[in-house]
Short mmCIF file of C-alpha atoms and ligand atoms in Angstrom, two decimals:
data_model
loop_
_atom_site.label_atom_id
_atom_site.label_comp_id
_atom_site.label_asym_id
_atom_site.label_seq_id
_atom_site.Cartn_x
_atom_site.Cartn_y
_atom_site.Cartn_z
CA MET A 490 14.44 -0.84 7.91
CA SER A 491 16.30 -4.08 7.25
CA THR A 492 17.30 -5.41 3.84
CA GLY A 493 14.67 -8.11 4.06
CA SER A 494 11.75 -5.74 4.64
CA PHE A 495 9.04 -5.61 1.99
CA GLY A 496 6.27 -3.14 1.31
CA PHE A 497 3.03 -3.88 -0.46
CA LEU A 498 0.80 -1.13 -1.87
CA GLY A 499 -2.67 -2.02 -3.18
CA LEU A 500 -4.67 -4.73 -1.44
CA GLY A 501 -7.38 -5.53 -3.94
CA ILE A 502 -8.32 -8.92 -5.39
CA MET A 503 -4.70 -9.60 -6.40
CA GLY A 504 -2.62 -7.62 -3.90
CA THR A 505 -4.21 -9.22 -0.83
CA PRO A 506 -3.34 -12.86 -1.61
CA MET A 507 0.08 -11.91 -3.01
CA ALA A 508 1.02 -10.08 0.19
CA LYS A 509 -0.44 -12.92 2.27
CA ASN A 510 1.77 -15.42 0.48
CA LEU A 511 4.86 -13.34 1.32
CA LEU A 512 3.77 -13.22 4.98
CA ALA A 513 3.06 -16.96 5.02
CA LYS A 514 6.65 -17.63 3.96
CA GLY A 515 7.95 -15.54 6.84
CA PHE A 516 8.88 -12.34 5.01
CA SER A 517 8.44 -9.10 6.90
CA VAL A 518 5.75 -7.07 5.10
CA THR A 519 4.38 -3.55 5.62
CA VAL A 520 1.13 -2.85 3.78
CA TRP A 521 -0.81 0.20 2.64
CA ASN A 522 -4.11 0.54 0.83
CA ARG A 523 -6.09 3.68 -0.06
CA ASP A 524 -9.11 2.21 1.73
CA SER A 525 -7.36 1.32 4.98
CA ALA A 526 -10.06 -1.22 5.96
CA LYS A 527 -8.54 -3.64 3.45
CA CYS A 528 -5.34 -3.79 5.56
CA ALA A 529 -7.13 -5.60 8.42
CA SER A 530 -6.79 -9.20 7.20
CA LEU A 531 -3.12 -8.60 6.37
CA VAL A 532 -2.41 -7.16 9.81
CA GLU A 533 -4.14 -10.22 11.26
CA ALA A 534 -1.76 -12.35 9.18
CA GLY A 535 1.25 -10.51 10.65
CA ALA A 536 1.77 -7.45 8.45
CA LYS A 537 2.59 -3.98 9.73
CA GLN A 538 0.28 -1.25 8.47
CA ALA A 539 1.55 2.06 7.06
CA SER A 540 -0.57 5.20 7.01
CA SER A 541 0.61 6.30 3.55
CA ALA A 542 2.46 4.94 0.54
CA ALA A 543 5.46 7.08 1.55
CA GLU A 544 5.47 5.56 5.06
CA CYS A 545 5.32 2.06 3.53
CA VAL A 546 8.34 2.78 1.28
CA GLU A 547 10.13 4.37 4.22
CA ALA A 548 9.72 1.14 6.22
CA SER A 549 10.74 -1.18 3.37
CA SER A 550 13.80 -1.94 1.29
CA ILE A 551 11.72 -3.30 -1.60
CA THR A 552 8.13 -2.18 -2.22
CA PHE A 553 5.65 -3.99 -4.48
CA ALA A 554 2.61 -2.21 -5.90
CA MET A 555 -0.55 -3.85 -7.30
CA LEU A 556 -2.80 -0.99 -8.36
CA ALA A 557 -5.85 -0.70 -10.60
CA ASP A 558 -4.62 1.13 -13.69
CA PRO A 559 -2.22 3.81 -15.01
CA ALA A 560 -4.03 6.59 -13.11
CA ALA A 561 -3.85 4.70 -9.80
CA ALA A 562 -0.24 3.58 -10.32
CA SER A 563 0.77 7.18 -11.10
CA ALA A 564 -1.24 8.71 -8.23
CA VAL A 565 0.42 6.43 -5.69
CA VAL A 566 3.92 7.27 -6.96
CA PHE A 567 3.58 10.99 -7.74
CA GLY A 568 0.78 12.04 -5.36
CA PRO A 569 0.98 13.54 -1.87
CA LYS A 570 2.56 11.16 0.67
CA GLY A 571 3.38 9.02 -2.35
CA VAL A 572 6.23 6.66 -3.16
CA LEU A 573 8.60 9.33 -4.50
CA GLU A 574 8.59 11.23 -1.22
CA ALA A 575 10.36 8.33 0.49
CA MET A 576 12.34 6.89 -2.44
CA THR A 577 16.10 7.06 -1.89
CA ALA A 578 19.23 5.22 -2.99
CA GLY A 579 19.19 1.68 -1.62
CA LYS A 580 15.43 1.29 -2.02
CA SER A 581 13.62 -0.54 -4.81
CA TYR A 582 10.16 -0.41 -6.38
CA VAL A 583 8.47 -3.30 -8.17
CA ASP A 584 5.25 -2.37 -9.94
CA VAL A 585 3.17 -5.48 -10.64
CA SER A 586 0.08 -3.53 -11.80
CA THR A 587 -1.09 -3.76 -15.42
CA VAL A 588 -0.31 -0.41 -17.06
CA ASP A 589 0.85 0.82 -20.48
CA ASP A 590 4.55 1.08 -21.33
CA GLU A 591 4.49 4.90 -21.19
CA THR A 592 3.29 4.83 -17.57
CA ALA A 593 5.85 2.16 -16.64
CA LEU A 594 8.62 4.28 -18.19
CA LYS A 595 7.46 7.46 -16.44
CA ILE A 596 7.36 5.70 -13.06
CA GLY A 597 10.68 3.94 -13.67
CA GLU A 598 12.42 7.19 -14.60
CA ALA A 599 11.09 8.96 -11.51
CA ILE A 600 12.22 6.14 -9.20
CA THR A 601 15.70 5.96 -10.71
CA ALA A 602 16.01 9.77 -10.67
CA LYS A 603 15.68 9.51 -6.86
CA GLY A 604 18.44 6.88 -6.77
CA GLY A 605 16.12 3.88 -6.43
CA ARG A 606 15.90 0.74 -8.56
CA PHE A 607 12.83 -0.13 -10.64
CA LEU A 608 11.35 -3.31 -12.02
CA GLU A 609 8.00 -3.62 -13.78
CA ALA A 610 6.54 -7.07 -13.20
CA PRO A 611 2.90 -7.34 -14.34
CA VAL A 612 1.37 -10.76 -13.81
CA SER A 613 -0.52 -13.27 -15.86
CA GLY A 614 -2.94 -15.35 -13.80
CA SER A 615 -5.91 -14.28 -11.74
CA LYS A 616 -7.38 -14.52 -8.21
CA GLY A 617 -6.96 -18.33 -7.94
CA PRO A 618 -3.32 -18.39 -9.11
CA ALA A 619 -2.59 -15.39 -6.84
CA GLU A 620 -3.94 -17.34 -3.86
CA GLN A 621 -2.05 -20.48 -4.88
CA GLY A 622 1.25 -18.70 -5.61
CA GLN A 623 0.98 -19.69 -9.27
CA LEU A 624 1.28 -16.34 -11.06
CA ILE A 625 3.49 -15.67 -14.09
CA PHE A 626 5.66 -12.54 -13.75
CA LEU A 627 6.52 -10.52 -16.87
CA CYS A 628 9.49 -8.49 -15.67
CA ALA A 629 11.59 -5.75 -17.24
CA GLY A 630 13.91 -3.05 -15.98
CA ASP A 631 16.67 -3.52 -13.41
CA GLU A 632 18.01 -7.05 -13.92
CA THR A 633 19.99 -7.08 -10.67
CA LEU A 634 16.81 -6.32 -8.76
CA TYR A 635 15.03 -9.04 -10.73
CA SER A 636 17.64 -11.58 -9.63
CA GLU A 637 17.54 -10.37 -6.03
CA ILE A 638 13.79 -10.79 -5.68
CA THR A 639 13.64 -14.26 -7.23
CA PRO A 640 12.78 -15.81 -3.82
CA GLN A 641 9.79 -13.48 -3.43
CA LEU A 642 8.63 -13.94 -7.04
CA ASP A 643 8.89 -17.69 -6.52
CA VAL A 644 6.62 -17.46 -3.49
CA MET A 645 3.95 -15.53 -5.41
CA GLY A 646 4.36 -17.20 -8.79
CA LYS A 647 5.28 -20.33 -10.72
CA LYS A 648 7.40 -18.69 -13.43
CA SER A 649 9.13 -15.37 -14.07
CA PHE A 650 10.38 -13.93 -17.34
CA PHE A 651 12.94 -11.14 -17.70
CA LEU A 652 12.06 -9.34 -20.93
CA GLY A 653 14.59 -6.47 -21.12
CA ALA A 654 14.17 -2.71 -20.78
CA VAL A 655 11.22 -1.11 -18.95
CA GLY A 656 8.12 -1.17 -21.15
CA ALA A 657 8.58 -4.71 -22.44
CA GLY A 658 6.73 -6.15 -19.42
CA ALA A 659 3.74 -3.85 -19.95
CA ARG A 660 3.66 -4.61 -23.68
CA MET A 661 3.82 -8.38 -23.14
CA LYS A 662 1.05 -8.18 -20.54
CA LEU A 663 -1.18 -6.11 -22.84
CA VAL A 664 -0.65 -8.47 -25.78
CA VAL A 665 -1.55 -11.46 -23.57
CA ASN A 666 -4.66 -9.79 -22.15
CA MET A 667 -5.81 -8.50 -25.52
CA THR A 668 -5.66 -12.07 -26.83
CA MET A 669 -7.51 -13.31 -23.75
CA GLY A 670 -10.19 -10.61 -23.99
CA SER A 671 -10.89 -11.41 -27.63
CA MET A 672 -11.00 -15.13 -26.85
CA MET A 673 -13.49 -14.56 -24.05
CA GLY A 674 -15.63 -12.41 -26.37
CA ALA A 675 -15.69 -15.14 -29.05
CA PHE A 676 -16.44 -17.80 -26.42
CA CYS A 677 -19.40 -15.81 -25.05
CA GLU A 678 -20.77 -15.32 -28.57
CA GLY A 679 -20.50 -19.09 -29.09
CA MET A 680 -22.36 -19.75 -25.83
CA ALA A 681 -25.07 -17.24 -26.78
CA LEU A 682 -25.50 -18.68 -30.27
CA ALA A 683 -25.63 -22.22 -28.88
CA GLU A 684 -28.45 -21.27 -26.54
CA LYS A 685 -30.34 -19.28 -29.19
CA SER A 686 -30.14 -22.18 -31.64
CA GLY A 687 -31.56 -24.72 -29.22
CA LEU A 688 -28.29 -26.39 -28.20
CA GLU A 689 -27.22 -27.28 -24.66
CA GLN A 690 -24.43 -24.96 -23.50
CA SER A 691 -23.08 -27.78 -21.32
CA GLN A 692 -22.67 -29.92 -24.44
CA LEU A 693 -20.87 -27.09 -26.26
CA LEU A 694 -18.46 -26.92 -23.30
CA GLU A 695 -17.83 -30.66 -23.55
CA VAL A 696 -17.23 -30.49 -27.31
CA LEU A 697 -14.82 -27.56 -26.94
CA ASP A 698 -12.98 -29.27 -24.13
CA LEU A 699 -12.31 -32.39 -26.20
CA GLY A 700 -10.85 -30.61 -29.21
CA ALA A 701 -8.04 -28.28 -30.23
CA MET A 702 -9.68 -25.31 -28.50
CA ALA A 703 -9.62 -26.90 -25.04
CA ASN A 704 -8.24 -24.42 -22.53
CA PRO A 705 -8.46 -23.71 -18.78
CA MET A 706 -10.30 -20.42 -19.31
CA PHE A 707 -13.32 -21.91 -21.14
CA LYS A 708 -13.40 -24.71 -18.55
CA LEU A 709 -13.28 -22.27 -15.62
CA LYS A 710 -15.62 -19.59 -16.96
CA GLY A 711 -18.10 -21.81 -18.84
CA PRO A 712 -20.12 -22.73 -15.73
CA SER A 713 -20.30 -19.02 -14.72
CA VAL A 714 -21.65 -18.14 -18.14
CA MET A 715 -24.24 -20.94 -17.93
CA LYS A 716 -25.39 -19.69 -14.52
CA ARG A 717 -25.00 -16.04 -15.52
CA ALA A 718 -23.23 -15.55 -12.18
CA PHE A 719 -20.02 -13.54 -12.37
CA PRO A 720 -18.30 -13.10 -8.99
CA PRO A 721 -15.17 -11.07 -9.80
CA ALA A 722 -11.81 -12.79 -10.20
CA PHE A 723 -10.67 -10.45 -12.98
CA PRO A 724 -13.00 -7.43 -12.92
CA LEU A 725 -14.45 -6.57 -16.32
CA LYS A 726 -13.49 -2.90 -15.91
CA HIS A 727 -9.82 -3.95 -15.75
CA ALA A 728 -10.19 -6.28 -18.76
CA GLN A 729 -11.65 -3.38 -20.76
CA LYS A 730 -8.80 -1.12 -19.57
CA ASP A 731 -6.31 -3.68 -20.90
CA MET A 732 -8.12 -3.94 -24.26
CA ARG A 733 -8.11 -0.13 -24.48
CA LEU A 734 -4.38 0.10 -23.68
CA ALA A 735 -3.50 -2.70 -26.12
CA LEU A 736 -5.50 -1.03 -28.89
CA ALA A 737 -3.71 2.26 -28.18
CA LEU A 738 -0.38 0.41 -28.50
CA GLY A 739 -1.51 -1.05 -31.84
CA ASP A 740 -2.56 2.40 -32.99
CA GLN A 741 0.84 3.90 -32.06
CA LEU A 742 2.61 1.16 -33.99
CA GLY A 743 0.31 1.03 -37.02
CA GLN A 744 -0.71 -2.54 -36.18
CA PRO A 745 -4.32 -3.26 -37.24
CA LEU A 746 -6.29 -5.05 -34.49
CA PRO A 747 -9.81 -5.40 -35.94
CA VAL A 748 -10.84 -8.47 -33.93
CA SER A 749 -9.75 -6.97 -30.60
CA ALA A 750 -11.26 -3.59 -31.46
CA THR A 751 -14.62 -5.25 -32.01
CA ALA A 752 -14.31 -7.31 -28.83
CA ASN A 753 -13.50 -4.11 -26.93
CA GLU A 754 -16.87 -2.70 -27.99
CA ALA A 755 -18.59 -5.58 -26.19
CA TYR A 756 -16.60 -4.86 -22.99
CA ILE A 757 -17.49 -1.17 -23.23
CA ARG A 758 -21.16 -2.11 -23.62
CA ALA A 759 -21.02 -4.53 -20.65
CA LYS A 760 -19.29 -1.90 -18.49
CA GLY A 761 -21.88 0.69 -19.48
CA ALA A 762 -24.63 -1.74 -18.48
CA GLY A 763 -23.24 -1.93 -14.93
CA HIS A 764 -21.05 -5.06 -15.16
CA GLY A 765 -17.69 -3.32 -14.59
CA ASP A 766 -17.17 -4.85 -11.15
CA SER A 767 -18.29 -8.33 -12.26
CA ASP A 768 -15.86 -10.89 -13.62
CA PHE A 769 -14.83 -10.24 -17.22
CA ALA A 770 -16.88 -13.28 -18.31
CA ALA A 771 -19.85 -10.94 -17.82
CA VAL A 772 -19.05 -9.70 -21.32
CA TYR A 773 -21.60 -12.47 -22.03
CA GLU A 774 -24.27 -10.00 -20.87
CA ALA A 775 -23.32 -7.70 -23.75
CA VAL A 776 -23.66 -10.37 -26.44
CA GLN A 777 -26.54 -12.46 -25.07
CA THR A 778 -30.05 -11.36 -25.94
CA LYS A 779 -33.18 -13.06 -24.66
CA PRO A 780 -34.46 -15.83 -27.01
N1 LIG B 1530 -7.87 -9.61 -10.91
C1 LIG B 1530 -7.12 -10.24 -11.82
O1 LIG B 1530 -7.41 -11.36 -12.27
C2 LIG B 1530 -5.86 -9.62 -12.33
C3 LIG B 1530 -5.62 -8.28 -12.26
N2 LIG B 1530 -4.45 -7.77 -12.77
C4 LIG B 1530 -4.16 -6.35 -12.71
O2 LIG B 1530 -3.75 -6.11 -11.38
C5 LIG B 1530 -4.16 -4.81 -10.96
C6 LIG B 1530 -5.03 -4.95 -9.71
O3 LIG B 1530 -6.11 -5.78 -10.03
P1 LIG B 1530 -7.17 -6.25 -8.91
O4 LIG B 1530 -6.48 -6.56 -7.65
O5 LIG B 1530 -8.00 -7.28 -9.58
O6 LIG B 1530 -8.02 -4.93 -8.78
P2 LIG B 1530 -8.91 -4.38 -7.58
O7 LIG B 1530 -9.87 -3.47 -8.25
O8 LIG B 1530 -9.40 -5.46 -6.72
O9 LIG B 1530 -7.84 -3.52 -6.74
C7 LIG B 1530 -7.38 -2.30 -7.20
C8 LIG B 1530 -6.41 -1.69 -6.21
O10 LIG B 1530 -6.01 -0.40 -6.71
C9 LIG B 1530 -6.27 0.57 -5.68
N3 LIG B 1530 -6.56 1.88 -6.28
C10 LIG B 1530 -7.42 2.17 -7.27
N4 LIG B 1530 -7.37 3.49 -7.57
C11 LIG B 1530 -6.49 4.04 -6.71
C12 LIG B 1530 -5.99 5.36 -6.54
N5 LIG B 1530 -6.41 6.39 -7.30
N6 LIG B 1530 -5.09 5.58 -5.56
C13 LIG B 1530 -4.65 4.55 -4.79
N7 LIG B 1530 -5.07 3.27 -4.92
C14 LIG B 1530 -5.97 3.02 -5.89
C15 LIG B 1530 -7.46 0.02 -4.91
O11 LIG B 1530 -7.56 0.67 -3.68
P3 LIG B 1530 -8.99 0.75 -2.90
O12 LIG B 1530 -9.15 -0.59 -2.25
O13 LIG B 1530 -8.82 1.85 -1.94
O14 LIG B 1530 -10.03 1.00 -3.94
C16 LIG B 1530 -7.05 -1.44 -4.83
O15 LIG B 1530 -6.07 -1.63 -3.85
C17 LIG B 1530 -4.86 -4.19 -12.17
O16 LIG B 1530 -3.92 -3.47 -12.89
C18 LIG B 1530 -5.32 -5.42 -12.96
O17 LIG B 1530 -5.47 -5.13 -14.34
C19 LIG B 1530 -3.48 -8.57 -13.30
C20 LIG B 1530 -3.66 -9.91 -13.37
C21 LIG B 1530 -4.87 -10.54 -12.94
O1 LIG B 1531 -4.92 -9.52 -16.03
C1 LIG B 1531 -5.62 -10.50 -15.73
C2 LIG B 1531 -5.30 -11.81 -16.24
C3 LIG B 1531 -6.25 -12.87 -15.83
C4 LIG B 1531 -5.69 -14.23 -16.20
O2 LIG B 1531 -4.56 -14.33 -16.70
O3 LIG B 1531 -6.42 -15.20 -15.96
#
């Protein structure tokens, strides 16, 4: 292991391009994924492949993890042949998955109890920004580690924030995604009502894009909604997980979130109807009914 050796756990829609960007800039990267087949394109791009999360941490000074949800992030750290088995003083762990603050704290405490350093760094931005190295990192935890990995964060992203103690990154990420999920729900209702009332959805998109509500998300997802084709960039099951975690945070804090709670119902309905692996714009399927 050299000081410049990086690990990457979790090679899904986001983890794969993030790890590829590190490799493309010449960093030494060892990868692991539960389904080992997903390591192939990374190995082709120059990565070494580990046979377990523990082996990946063993081979790396700093390990990034991009995992589905709190259960996955915890399983990879605390499970058999997991991160903790190889965590020692001198090693660092950067969890870029979207989880709740309780999970981030639990993981952070376990890493530091083994002598390691911990940074949570969930990202804003989706598949395209991950491929283009344009993510936004929402970091909290060990500030020295944050400063040390600035070159790597700069390869994968366009901006990084340091928000303070562990938990603040998760909370910021959940607030952002809750806002986004509600916005997408309202947008899909607008598209459905436009169609039902005899308007052209393409004209609604144009009107929205010229006014105060213009935003990259409506512009990007509008054509998908019109075609009712939802190849996953941000899987709907993860968007619903984020709504659920944000609502739980609101509940803990006594913060009413009626708009987001209602939007969450639409995501639950879309997931139940089999759209969990589609892009989150497929929430349209839960609000659209045939004319
Ligand atoms: N897609 C997006 O636009 C964005 C996603 N995020 C967040 O990033 C994280 C990853 O998202 P994304 O890449 O889209 O998701 P994917 O569903 O594409 O990838 C999920 C990853 O988690 C792994 N995983 C799931 N469960 C387990 C488990 N029990 N044990 C070990 N590994 C597991 C999967 O492994 P396997 O391949 O074996 O199933 C896979 O590597 C999520 O927290 C998501 O909310 C954040 C910003 C944007
Ligand atoms: O967590 C996913 C965020 C998707 C995005 O920011 O576009």
